[in-house]
Coordinates of C-alpha atoms and ligand atoms in Angstrom, one line a residue:
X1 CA 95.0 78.4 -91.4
X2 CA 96.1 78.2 -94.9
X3 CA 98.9 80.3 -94.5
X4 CA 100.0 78.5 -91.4
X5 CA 100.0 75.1 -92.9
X6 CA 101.9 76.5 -95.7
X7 CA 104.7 77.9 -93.2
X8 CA 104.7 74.5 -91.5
X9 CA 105.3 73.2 -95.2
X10 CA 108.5 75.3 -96.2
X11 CA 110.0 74.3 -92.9
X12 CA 109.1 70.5 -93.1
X13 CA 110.3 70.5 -96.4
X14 CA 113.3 71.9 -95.5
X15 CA 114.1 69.9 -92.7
X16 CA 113.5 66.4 -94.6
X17 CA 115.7 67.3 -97.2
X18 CA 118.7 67.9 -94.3
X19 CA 117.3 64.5 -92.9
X20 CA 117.5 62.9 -96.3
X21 CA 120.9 64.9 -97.4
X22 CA 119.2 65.8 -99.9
X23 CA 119.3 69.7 -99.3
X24 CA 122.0 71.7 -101.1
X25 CA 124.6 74.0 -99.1
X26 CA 126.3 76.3 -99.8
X27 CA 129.5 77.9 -98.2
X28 CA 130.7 81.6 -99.0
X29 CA 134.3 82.2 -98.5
X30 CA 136.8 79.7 -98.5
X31 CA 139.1 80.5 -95.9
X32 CA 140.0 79.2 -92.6
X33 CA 136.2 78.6 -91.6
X34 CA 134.7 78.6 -95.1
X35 CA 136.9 75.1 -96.0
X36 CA 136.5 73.3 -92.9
X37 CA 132.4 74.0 -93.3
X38 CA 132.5 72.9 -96.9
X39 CA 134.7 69.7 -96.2
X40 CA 132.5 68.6 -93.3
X41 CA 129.2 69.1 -94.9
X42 CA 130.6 67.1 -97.7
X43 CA 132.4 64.5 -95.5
X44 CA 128.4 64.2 -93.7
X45 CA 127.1 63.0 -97.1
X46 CA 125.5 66.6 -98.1
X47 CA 126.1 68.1 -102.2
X48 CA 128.3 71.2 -101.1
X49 CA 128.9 74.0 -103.7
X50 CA 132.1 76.6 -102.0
X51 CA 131.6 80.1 -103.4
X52 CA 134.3 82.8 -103.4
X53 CA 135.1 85.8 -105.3
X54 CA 138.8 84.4 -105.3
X55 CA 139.3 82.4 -108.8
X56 CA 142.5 80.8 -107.6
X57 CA 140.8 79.6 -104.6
X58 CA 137.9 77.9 -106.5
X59 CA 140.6 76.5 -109.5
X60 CA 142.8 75.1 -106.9
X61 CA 140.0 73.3 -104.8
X62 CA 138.6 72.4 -108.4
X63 CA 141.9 70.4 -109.0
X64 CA 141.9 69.6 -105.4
X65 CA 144.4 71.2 -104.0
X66 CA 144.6 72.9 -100.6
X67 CA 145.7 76.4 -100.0
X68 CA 145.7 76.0 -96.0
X69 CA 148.6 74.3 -94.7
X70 CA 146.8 72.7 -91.8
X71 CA 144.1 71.2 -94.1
X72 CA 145.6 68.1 -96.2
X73 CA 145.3 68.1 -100.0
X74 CA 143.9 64.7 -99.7
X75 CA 140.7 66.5 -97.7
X76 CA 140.4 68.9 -100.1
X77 CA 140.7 66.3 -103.2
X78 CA 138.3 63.2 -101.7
X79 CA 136.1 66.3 -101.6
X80 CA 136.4 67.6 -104.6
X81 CA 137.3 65.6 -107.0
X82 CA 136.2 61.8 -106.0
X83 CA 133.5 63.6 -103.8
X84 CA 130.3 65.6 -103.5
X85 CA 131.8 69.4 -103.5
X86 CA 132.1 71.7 -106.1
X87 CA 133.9 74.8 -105.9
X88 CA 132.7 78.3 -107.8
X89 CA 132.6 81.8 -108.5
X90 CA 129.1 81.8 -110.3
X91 CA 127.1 83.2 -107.5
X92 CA 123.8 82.4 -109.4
X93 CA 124.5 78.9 -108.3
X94 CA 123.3 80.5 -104.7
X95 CA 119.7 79.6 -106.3
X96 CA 120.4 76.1 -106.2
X97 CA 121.1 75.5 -102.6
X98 CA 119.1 75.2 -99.8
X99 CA 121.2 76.4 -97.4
X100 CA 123.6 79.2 -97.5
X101 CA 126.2 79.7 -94.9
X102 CA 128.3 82.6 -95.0
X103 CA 131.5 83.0 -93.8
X104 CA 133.2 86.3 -95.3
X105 CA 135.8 88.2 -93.6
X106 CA 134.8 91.1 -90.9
X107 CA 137.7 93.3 -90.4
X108 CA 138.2 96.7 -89.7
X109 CA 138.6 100.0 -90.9
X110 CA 141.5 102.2 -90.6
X111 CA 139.7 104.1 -87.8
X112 CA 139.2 100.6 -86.3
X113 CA 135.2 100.8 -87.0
X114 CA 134.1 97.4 -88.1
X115 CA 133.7 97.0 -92.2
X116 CA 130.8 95.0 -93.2
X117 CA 131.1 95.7 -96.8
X118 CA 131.7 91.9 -97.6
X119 CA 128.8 91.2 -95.4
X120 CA 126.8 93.8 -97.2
X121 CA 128.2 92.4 -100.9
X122 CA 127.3 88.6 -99.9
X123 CA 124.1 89.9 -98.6
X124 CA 122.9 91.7 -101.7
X125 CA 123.8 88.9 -104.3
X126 CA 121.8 86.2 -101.8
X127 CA 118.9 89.0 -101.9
X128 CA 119.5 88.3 -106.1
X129 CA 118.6 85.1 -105.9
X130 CA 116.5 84.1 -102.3
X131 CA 113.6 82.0 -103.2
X132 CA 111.1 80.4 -101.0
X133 CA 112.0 77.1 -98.8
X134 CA 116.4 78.6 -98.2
X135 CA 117.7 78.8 -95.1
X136 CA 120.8 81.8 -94.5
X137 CA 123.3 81.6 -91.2
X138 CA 125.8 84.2 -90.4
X139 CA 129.0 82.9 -89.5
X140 CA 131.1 85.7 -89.7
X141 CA 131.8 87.4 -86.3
X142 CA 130.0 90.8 -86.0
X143 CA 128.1 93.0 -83.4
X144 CA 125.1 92.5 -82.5
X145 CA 122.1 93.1 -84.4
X146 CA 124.0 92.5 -87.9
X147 CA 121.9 89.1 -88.9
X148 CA 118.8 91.7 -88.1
X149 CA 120.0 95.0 -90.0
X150 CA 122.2 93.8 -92.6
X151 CA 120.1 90.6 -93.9
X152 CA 117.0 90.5 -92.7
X153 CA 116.3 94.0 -94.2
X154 CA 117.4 92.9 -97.5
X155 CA 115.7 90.0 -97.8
X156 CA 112.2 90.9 -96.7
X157 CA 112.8 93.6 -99.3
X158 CA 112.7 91.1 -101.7
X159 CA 108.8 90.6 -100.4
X160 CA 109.8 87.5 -98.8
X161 CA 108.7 86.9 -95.3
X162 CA 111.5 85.1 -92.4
X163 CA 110.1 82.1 -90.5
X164 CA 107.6 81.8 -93.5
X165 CA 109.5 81.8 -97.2
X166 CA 112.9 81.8 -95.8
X167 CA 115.1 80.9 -92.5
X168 CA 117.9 83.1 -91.3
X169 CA 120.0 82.6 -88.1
X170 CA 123.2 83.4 -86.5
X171 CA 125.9 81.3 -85.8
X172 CA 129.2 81.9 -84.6
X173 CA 132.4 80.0 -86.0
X174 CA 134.9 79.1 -83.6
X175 CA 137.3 77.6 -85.0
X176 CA 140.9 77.2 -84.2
X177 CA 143.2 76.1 -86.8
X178 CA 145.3 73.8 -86.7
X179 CA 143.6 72.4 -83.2
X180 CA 143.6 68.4 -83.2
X181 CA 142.2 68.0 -80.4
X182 CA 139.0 70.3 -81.3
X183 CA 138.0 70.7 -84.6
X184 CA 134.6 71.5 -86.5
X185 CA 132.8 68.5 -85.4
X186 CA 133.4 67.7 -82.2
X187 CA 133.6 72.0 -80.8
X188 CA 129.8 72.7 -79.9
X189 CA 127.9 75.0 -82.5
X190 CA 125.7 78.0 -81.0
X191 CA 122.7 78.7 -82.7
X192 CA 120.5 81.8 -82.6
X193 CA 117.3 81.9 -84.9
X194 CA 116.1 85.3 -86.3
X195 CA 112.1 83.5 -85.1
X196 CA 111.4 80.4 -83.8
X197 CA 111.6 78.4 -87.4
X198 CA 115.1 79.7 -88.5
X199 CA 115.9 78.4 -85.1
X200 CA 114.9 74.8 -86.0
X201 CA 116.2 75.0 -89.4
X202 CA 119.0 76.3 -88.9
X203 CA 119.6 73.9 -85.7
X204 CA 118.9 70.7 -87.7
X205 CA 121.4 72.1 -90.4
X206 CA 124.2 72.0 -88.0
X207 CA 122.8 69.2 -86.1
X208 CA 123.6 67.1 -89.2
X209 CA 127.2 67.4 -89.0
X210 CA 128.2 68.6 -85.4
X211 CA 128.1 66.4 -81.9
X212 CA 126.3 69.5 -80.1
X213 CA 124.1 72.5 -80.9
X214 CA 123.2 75.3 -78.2
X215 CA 120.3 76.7 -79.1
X216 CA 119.7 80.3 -77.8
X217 CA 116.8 82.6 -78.0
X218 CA 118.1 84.6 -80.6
X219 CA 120.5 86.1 -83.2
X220 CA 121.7 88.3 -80.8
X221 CA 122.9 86.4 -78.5
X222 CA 124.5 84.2 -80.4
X223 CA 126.3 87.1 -82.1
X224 CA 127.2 88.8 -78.8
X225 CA 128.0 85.3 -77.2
X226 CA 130.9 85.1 -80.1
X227 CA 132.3 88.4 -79.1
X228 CA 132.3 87.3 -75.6
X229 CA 134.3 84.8 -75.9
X230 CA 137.3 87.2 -77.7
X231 CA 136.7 89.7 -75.5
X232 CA 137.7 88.0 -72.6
X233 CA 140.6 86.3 -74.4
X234 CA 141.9 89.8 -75.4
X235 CA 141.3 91.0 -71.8
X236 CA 143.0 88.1 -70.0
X237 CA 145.8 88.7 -72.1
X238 CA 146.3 92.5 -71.9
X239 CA 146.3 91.3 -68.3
X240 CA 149.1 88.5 -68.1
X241 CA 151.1 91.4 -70.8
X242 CA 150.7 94.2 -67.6
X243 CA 151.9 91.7 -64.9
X244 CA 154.9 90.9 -67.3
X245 CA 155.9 94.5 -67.4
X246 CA 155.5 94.7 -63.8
X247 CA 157.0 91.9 -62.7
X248 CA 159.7 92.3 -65.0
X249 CA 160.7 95.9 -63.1
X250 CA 160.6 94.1 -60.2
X251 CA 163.2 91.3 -61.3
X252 CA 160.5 88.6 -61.3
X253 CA 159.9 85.9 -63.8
X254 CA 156.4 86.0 -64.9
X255 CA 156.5 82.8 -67.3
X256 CA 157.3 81.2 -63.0
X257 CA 154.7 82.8 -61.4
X258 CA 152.0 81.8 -64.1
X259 CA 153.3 78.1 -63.8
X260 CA 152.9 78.7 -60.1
X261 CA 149.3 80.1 -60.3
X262 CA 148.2 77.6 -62.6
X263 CA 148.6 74.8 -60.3
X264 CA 145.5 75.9 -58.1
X265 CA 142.7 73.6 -59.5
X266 CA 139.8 75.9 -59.6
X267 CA 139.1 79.8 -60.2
X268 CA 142.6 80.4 -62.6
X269 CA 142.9 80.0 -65.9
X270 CA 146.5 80.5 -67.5
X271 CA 147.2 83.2 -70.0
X272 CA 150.4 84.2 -71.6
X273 CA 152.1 87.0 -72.7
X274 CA 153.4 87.5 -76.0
X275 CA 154.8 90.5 -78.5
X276 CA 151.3 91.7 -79.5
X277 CA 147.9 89.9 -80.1
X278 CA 147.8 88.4 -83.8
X279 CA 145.0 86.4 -85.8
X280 CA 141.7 87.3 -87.7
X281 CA 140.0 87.8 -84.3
X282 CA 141.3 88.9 -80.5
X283 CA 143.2 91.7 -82.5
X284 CA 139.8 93.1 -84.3
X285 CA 136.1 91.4 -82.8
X286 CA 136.4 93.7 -79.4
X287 CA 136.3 95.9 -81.2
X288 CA 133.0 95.5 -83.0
X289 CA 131.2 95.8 -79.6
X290 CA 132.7 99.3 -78.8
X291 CA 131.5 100.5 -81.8
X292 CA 128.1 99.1 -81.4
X293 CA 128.0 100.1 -77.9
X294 CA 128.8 103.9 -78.4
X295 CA 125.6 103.9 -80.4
X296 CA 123.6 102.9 -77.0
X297 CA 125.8 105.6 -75.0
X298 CA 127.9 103.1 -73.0
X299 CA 131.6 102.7 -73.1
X300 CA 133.5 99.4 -73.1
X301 CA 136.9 100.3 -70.6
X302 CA 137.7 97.0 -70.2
X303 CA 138.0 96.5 -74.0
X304 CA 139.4 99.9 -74.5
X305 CA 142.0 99.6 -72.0
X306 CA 143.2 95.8 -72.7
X307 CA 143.3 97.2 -76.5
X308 CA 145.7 99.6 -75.5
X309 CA 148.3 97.3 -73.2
X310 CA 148.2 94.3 -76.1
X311 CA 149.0 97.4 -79.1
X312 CA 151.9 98.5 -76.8
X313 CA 153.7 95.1 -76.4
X314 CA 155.6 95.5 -79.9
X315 CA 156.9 98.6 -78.9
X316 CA 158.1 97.2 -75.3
X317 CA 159.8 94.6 -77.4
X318 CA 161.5 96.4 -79.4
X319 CA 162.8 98.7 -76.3
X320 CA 164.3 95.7 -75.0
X321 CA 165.9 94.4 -77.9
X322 CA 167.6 98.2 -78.3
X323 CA 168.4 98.0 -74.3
X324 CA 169.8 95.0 -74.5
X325 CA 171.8 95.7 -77.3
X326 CA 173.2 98.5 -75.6
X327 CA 174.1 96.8 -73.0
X328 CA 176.6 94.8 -75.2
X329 CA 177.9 98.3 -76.4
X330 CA 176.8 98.4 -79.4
X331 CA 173.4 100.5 -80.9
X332 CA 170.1 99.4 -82.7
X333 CA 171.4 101.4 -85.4
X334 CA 173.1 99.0 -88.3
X335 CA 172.4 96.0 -86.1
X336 CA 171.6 92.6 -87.5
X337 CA 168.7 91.6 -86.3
X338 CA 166.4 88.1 -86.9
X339 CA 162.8 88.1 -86.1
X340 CA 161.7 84.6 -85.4
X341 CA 158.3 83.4 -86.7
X342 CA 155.7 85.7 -88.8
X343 CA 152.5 83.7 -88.1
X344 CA 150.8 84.9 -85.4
X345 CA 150.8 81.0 -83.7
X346 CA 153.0 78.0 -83.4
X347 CA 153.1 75.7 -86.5
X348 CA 150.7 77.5 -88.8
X349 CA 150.9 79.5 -91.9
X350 CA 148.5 82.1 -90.8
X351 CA 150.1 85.0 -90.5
X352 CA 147.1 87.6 -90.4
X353 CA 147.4 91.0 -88.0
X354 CA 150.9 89.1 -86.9
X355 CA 152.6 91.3 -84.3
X356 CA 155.7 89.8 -85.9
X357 CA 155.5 92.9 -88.9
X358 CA 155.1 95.6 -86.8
X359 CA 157.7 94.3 -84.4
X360 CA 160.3 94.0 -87.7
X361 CA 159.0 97.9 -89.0
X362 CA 159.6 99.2 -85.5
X363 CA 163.3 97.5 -85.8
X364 CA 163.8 98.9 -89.0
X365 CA 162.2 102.4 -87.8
X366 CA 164.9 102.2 -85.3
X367 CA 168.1 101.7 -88.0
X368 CA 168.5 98.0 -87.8
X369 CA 168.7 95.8 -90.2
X370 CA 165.9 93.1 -90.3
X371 CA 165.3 89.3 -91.2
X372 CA 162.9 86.9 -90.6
X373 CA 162.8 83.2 -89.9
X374 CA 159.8 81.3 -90.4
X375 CA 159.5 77.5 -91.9
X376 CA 155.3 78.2 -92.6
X377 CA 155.9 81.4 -94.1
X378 CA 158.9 81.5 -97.2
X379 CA 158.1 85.2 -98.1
X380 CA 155.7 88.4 -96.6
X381 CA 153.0 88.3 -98.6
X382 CA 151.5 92.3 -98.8
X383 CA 149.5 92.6 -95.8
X384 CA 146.1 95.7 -95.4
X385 CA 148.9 97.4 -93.0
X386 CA 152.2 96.2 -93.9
X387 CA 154.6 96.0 -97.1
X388 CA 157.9 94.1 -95.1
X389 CA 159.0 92.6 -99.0
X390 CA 161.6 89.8 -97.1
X391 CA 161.5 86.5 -97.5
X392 CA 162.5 83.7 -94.9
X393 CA 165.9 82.7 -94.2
X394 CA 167.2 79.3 -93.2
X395 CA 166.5 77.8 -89.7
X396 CA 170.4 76.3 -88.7
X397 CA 172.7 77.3 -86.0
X398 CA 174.8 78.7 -88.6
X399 CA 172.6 81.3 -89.6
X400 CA 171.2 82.5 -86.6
X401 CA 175.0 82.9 -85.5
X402 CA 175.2 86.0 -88.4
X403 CA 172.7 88.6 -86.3
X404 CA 173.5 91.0 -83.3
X405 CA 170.1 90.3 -82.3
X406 CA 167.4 87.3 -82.2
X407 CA 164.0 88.2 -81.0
X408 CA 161.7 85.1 -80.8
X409 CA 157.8 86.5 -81.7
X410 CA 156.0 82.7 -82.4
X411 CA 156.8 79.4 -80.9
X412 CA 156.7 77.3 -83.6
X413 CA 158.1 73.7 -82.6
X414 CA 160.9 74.1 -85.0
X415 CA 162.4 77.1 -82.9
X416 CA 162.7 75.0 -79.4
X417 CA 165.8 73.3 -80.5
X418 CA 168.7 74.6 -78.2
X419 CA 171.3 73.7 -80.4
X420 CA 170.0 76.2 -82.8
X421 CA 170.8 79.2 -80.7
X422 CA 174.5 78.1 -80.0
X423 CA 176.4 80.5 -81.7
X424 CA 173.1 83.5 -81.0
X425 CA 175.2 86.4 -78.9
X426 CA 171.8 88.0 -77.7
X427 CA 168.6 86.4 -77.8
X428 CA 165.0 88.4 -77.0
X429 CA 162.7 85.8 -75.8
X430 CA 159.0 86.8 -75.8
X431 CA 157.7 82.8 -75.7
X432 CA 159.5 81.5 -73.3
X433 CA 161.5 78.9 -75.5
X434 CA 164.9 78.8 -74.4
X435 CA 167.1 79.1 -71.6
X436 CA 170.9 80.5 -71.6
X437 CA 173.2 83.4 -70.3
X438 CA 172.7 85.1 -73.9
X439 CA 168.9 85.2 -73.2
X440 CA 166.2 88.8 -72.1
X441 CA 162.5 87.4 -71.8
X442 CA 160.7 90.6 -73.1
Ligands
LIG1 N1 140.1 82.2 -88.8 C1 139.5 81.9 -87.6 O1 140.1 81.2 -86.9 C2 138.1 82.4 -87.3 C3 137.5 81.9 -86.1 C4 136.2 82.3 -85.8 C5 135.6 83.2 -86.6 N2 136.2 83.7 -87.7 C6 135.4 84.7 -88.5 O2 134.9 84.1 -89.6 C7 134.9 85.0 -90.7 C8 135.8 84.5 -91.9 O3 137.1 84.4 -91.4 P1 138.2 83.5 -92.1 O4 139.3 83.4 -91.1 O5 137.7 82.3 -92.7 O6 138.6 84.6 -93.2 P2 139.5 84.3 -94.5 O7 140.1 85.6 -95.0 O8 140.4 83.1 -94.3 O9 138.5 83.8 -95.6 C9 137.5 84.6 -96.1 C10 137.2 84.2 -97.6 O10 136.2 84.9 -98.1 C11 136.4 85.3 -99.4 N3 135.6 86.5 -99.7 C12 135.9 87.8 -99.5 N4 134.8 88.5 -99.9 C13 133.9 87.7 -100.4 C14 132.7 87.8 -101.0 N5 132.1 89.0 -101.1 N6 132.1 86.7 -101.5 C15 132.6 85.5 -101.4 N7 133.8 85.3 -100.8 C16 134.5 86.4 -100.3 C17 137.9 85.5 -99.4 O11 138.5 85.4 -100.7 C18 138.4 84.4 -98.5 O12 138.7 83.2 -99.2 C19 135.4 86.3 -90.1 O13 134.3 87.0 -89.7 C20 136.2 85.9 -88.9 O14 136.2 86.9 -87.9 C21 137.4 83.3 -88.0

């Protein structure tokens, strides 16, 4: 009885100090979903502290200044300087909060296993410092059973017991930068408790700053509903990229017939093809589940297969850039060639696991002679995979009149001006931007 009242304690605690705003959260990594978190939280009337391992990050939100293009130096200042968040690489302060969401990165290895190391590092230094009455979430996307093995483990190691001393839950981010129309507040939040208390805790946490929570039965599923939701993104693609390649044989327009499709009101959903899939997540999260799922002896074709159509689209690319240079008598080798856009989606500055890079080393493998274009992204920073050392060059008519070659990978806005491809001889068109006689959709 004594125990139980004590458990009901923590939790009630807890859960007045989210009513009250009084609890402290805490947000670990700052990066696409790490800042939009921390400025919400703040913007709800909580005391946010942003942790990352990054000093520049932390100094630059300290003076309030914004290092995502799509969120506004005046967020990030109100915030941080005229408001309630604090930015820092002192991960004692971890003691402090009451909440503690973290959002690290999950990529993958170079055998494309997943890498929870930073998972495992964030996990270790909350382990350092979890006390009775915090609450953990998961944001990071991750296979299922990671909230379980990774944290949980750790943290009753520490003596502490879950549902009693501490909360943890899972919930997955789904953020999509640069989105108006959706953003943190208004996109609904999933929720999976590791028991029935981090389930309420964790739910009244979000419930504080979001329009909706789903609450599901358990970590699990909201870790696996995450993955679902890529998945069949990545799958949907792989399969608008096939009918491109068929219907391109065939001397049919796919960009037509998805416009066609689309009209039926019910059971069709438009997809579109592209060079490649890019981003933090349809490139990499499918492939957390295949791992995970070779450890219960089942196979994941459909993730497996629409893996291997989206990795091949670069290289179709660049075979129809080479044909159609060709064509004009002249060879890939020693041609000019402009690459237009580097982030991986129109009129942002992300530019992570862009097909754009391996599209520009497969050019250059080939003997041409390769520039980029893109108004978000000046120079190539280093990438995990790929060293391109160019910087951007100007977006006119006149300069796009130098190259043998222009092949469009991102849409931004600033692209879809005709007048810019007046003087283009060839242009490779994997977006379906413009029109002309000089023009190859690949
Ligand atoms: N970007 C998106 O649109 C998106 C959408 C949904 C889910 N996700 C998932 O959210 C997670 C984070 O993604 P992101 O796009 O924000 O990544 P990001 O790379 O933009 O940000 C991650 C931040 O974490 C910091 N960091 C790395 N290791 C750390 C550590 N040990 N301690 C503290 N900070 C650390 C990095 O410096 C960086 O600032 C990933 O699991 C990703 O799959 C991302």
């Amino acid at each position: 009885m004594t125990s139980v009242t004590t458990e009901t304690n923590v939790l009630q605690s807890l859960l007045d100090r989210i009513e009250t705003r009084t609890a402290i959260v805490g947000v670990i990594g700052l990066g696409y979903v790490g800042l939009p978190l921390v400025l919400l939280f703040e913007e709800c009337g909580f005391n946010v502290v942003g942790f990352d391992v990054e000093a520049a990050k932390t100094e630059a939100l300290t003076r309030g200044e914004s290092y995502i293009r799509h969120i506004g130096s005046d967020r990030v200042a109100k915030a941080f300087v005229g408001g309630k968040a604090k930015a820092s690489c002192d991960f004692d302060r971890l003691a402090q909060c009451d909440a503690i969401i973290v959002c690290v990165p999950t990529p993958l290895g170079v055998h494309r296993e997943p890498d929870l190391k930073y998972v495992r590092m964030t996990a270790e230094k909350i382990s350092d410092v979890l006390r009775a009455g915090q609450l953990v979430v998961l944001e990071s996307t991750t296979y299922p059973g990671t909230t379980r093995e990774e944290m949980l483990t750790r943290f009753e190691a520490m003596g502490l017991t879950c549902g009693a001393d501490f909360f943890l839950a899972f919930s997955p981010e789904r953020e999509d930068p640069g989105n108006e129309r959706f953003t943190t507040k208004n996109i609904p939040k999933v929720v999976g408790g590791i028991d029935a208390p981090s389930l309420r805790a964790a739910s009244a946490l979000y419930g504080a700053v979001v329009e909706q929570v789903v609450e599901v039965s358990s970590a699990e599923v909201a870790e696996s509903a995450k993955l679902l939701e890529n998945i069949f993104r990545a799958v949907n693609i792989a399969l608008v990229n096939e009918m491109k390649v068929v219907f391109d044989r065939m001397g049919i327009d796919v960009w037509e017939v998805i416009e066609a499709a689309k009209t039926k009101p019910f059971g069709y959903m438009p997809f579109y093809p592209g060079p490649g899939l890019g981003g933090h997540c349809i490139p990499l999260d499918p492939f957390y589940l295949t791992w995970k799922a070779a450890e219960y002896g089942v196979w994941a074709r459909f993730i497996e297969l629409a893996g291997e159509v989206n990795t091949s689209m670069p290289r179709y690319v660049v075979q129809k850039t080479s044909d159609a240079i060709n064509q004009r008598g002249k060879s890939i080798v020693g041609a000019k060639v402009l690459v237009l856009g580097l982030s991986y989606k129109p009129d942002i500055d992300d530019d992570r696991e862009s097909p754009s890079f391996e599209l520009i080393e497969l050019l250059q493998e080939r003997g041409a002679v390769v520039s980029y274009c893109d108004p978000f992204v000046p120079f190539a920073k280093k990438k995990r995979k790929h060293d391109i050392g160019l910087t951007s060059v100007p977006c006119s008519a006149d300069e796009f009149g130098k190259y043998d070659a222009i092949v469009i990978s991102t849409a931004h806005s600033a692209f879809k001006d005709p007048a810019l491809f007046a003087n283009a001889p060839l242009v490779i068109d994997t977006r379906n931007i413009v029109r002309g006689d000089a023009v190859v959709r690949a």
